[in-house]
Coordinates of C-alpha atoms in Angstrom, one line a residue:
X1 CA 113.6 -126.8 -87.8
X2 CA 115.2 -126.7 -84.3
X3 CA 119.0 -128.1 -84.1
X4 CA 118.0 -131.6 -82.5
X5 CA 115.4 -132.6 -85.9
X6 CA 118.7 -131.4 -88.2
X7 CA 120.9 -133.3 -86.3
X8 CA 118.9 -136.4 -86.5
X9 CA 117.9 -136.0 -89.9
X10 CA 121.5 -136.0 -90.6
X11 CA 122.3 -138.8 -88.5
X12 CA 119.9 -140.6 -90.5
X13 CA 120.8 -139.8 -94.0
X14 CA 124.6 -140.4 -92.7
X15 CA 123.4 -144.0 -91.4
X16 CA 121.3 -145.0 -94.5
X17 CA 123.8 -143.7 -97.3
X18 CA 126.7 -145.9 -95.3
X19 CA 124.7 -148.9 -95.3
X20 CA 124.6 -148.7 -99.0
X21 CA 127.8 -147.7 -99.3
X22 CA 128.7 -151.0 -97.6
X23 CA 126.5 -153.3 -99.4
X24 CA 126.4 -152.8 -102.7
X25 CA 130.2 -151.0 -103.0
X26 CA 131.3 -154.1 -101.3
X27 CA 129.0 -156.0 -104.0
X28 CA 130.6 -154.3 -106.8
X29 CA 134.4 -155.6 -106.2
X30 CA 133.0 -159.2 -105.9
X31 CA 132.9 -161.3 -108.6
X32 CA 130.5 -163.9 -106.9
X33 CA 127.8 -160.7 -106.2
X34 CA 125.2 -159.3 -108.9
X35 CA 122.8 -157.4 -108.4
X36 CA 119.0 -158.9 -107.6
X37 CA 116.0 -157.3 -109.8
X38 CA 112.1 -156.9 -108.4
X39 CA 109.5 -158.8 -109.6
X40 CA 108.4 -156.0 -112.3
X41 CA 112.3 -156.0 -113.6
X42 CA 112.9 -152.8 -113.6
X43 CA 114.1 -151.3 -109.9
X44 CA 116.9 -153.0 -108.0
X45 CA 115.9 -155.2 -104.6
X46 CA 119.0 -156.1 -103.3
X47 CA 122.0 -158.2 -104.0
X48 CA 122.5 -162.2 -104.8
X49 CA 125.9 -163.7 -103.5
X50 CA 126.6 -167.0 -105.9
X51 CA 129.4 -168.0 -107.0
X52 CA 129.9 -168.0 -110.9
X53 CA 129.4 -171.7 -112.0
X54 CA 125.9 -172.0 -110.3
X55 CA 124.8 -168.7 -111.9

């Protein structure tokens, strides 16, 4: 692999692991934010905002 691929490789992995660093650490100190399930249940899909009485 020449220098440009690593760097934007690296670039990439840099940019994907802060978006989830963003949304779901940011979920995780709200108490309005839970976590949103796929259809089979088992793998997570994103994140619900809602706040506690309409849950």
């Amino acid at each position: 692999m020449d220098l440009r691929t690593r760097l934007l490789l690296g670039l990439t992995a840099f940019a994907v692991l802060g978006y989830i660093g963003i949304v779901y650490g940011g979920c995780a100190r709200d108490p309005d934010c839970h976590f949103r399930l796929c259809a089979g249940g088992r793998a997570l899909c994103g994140v619900d905002h809602a706040h506690v009485q309409d849950r």
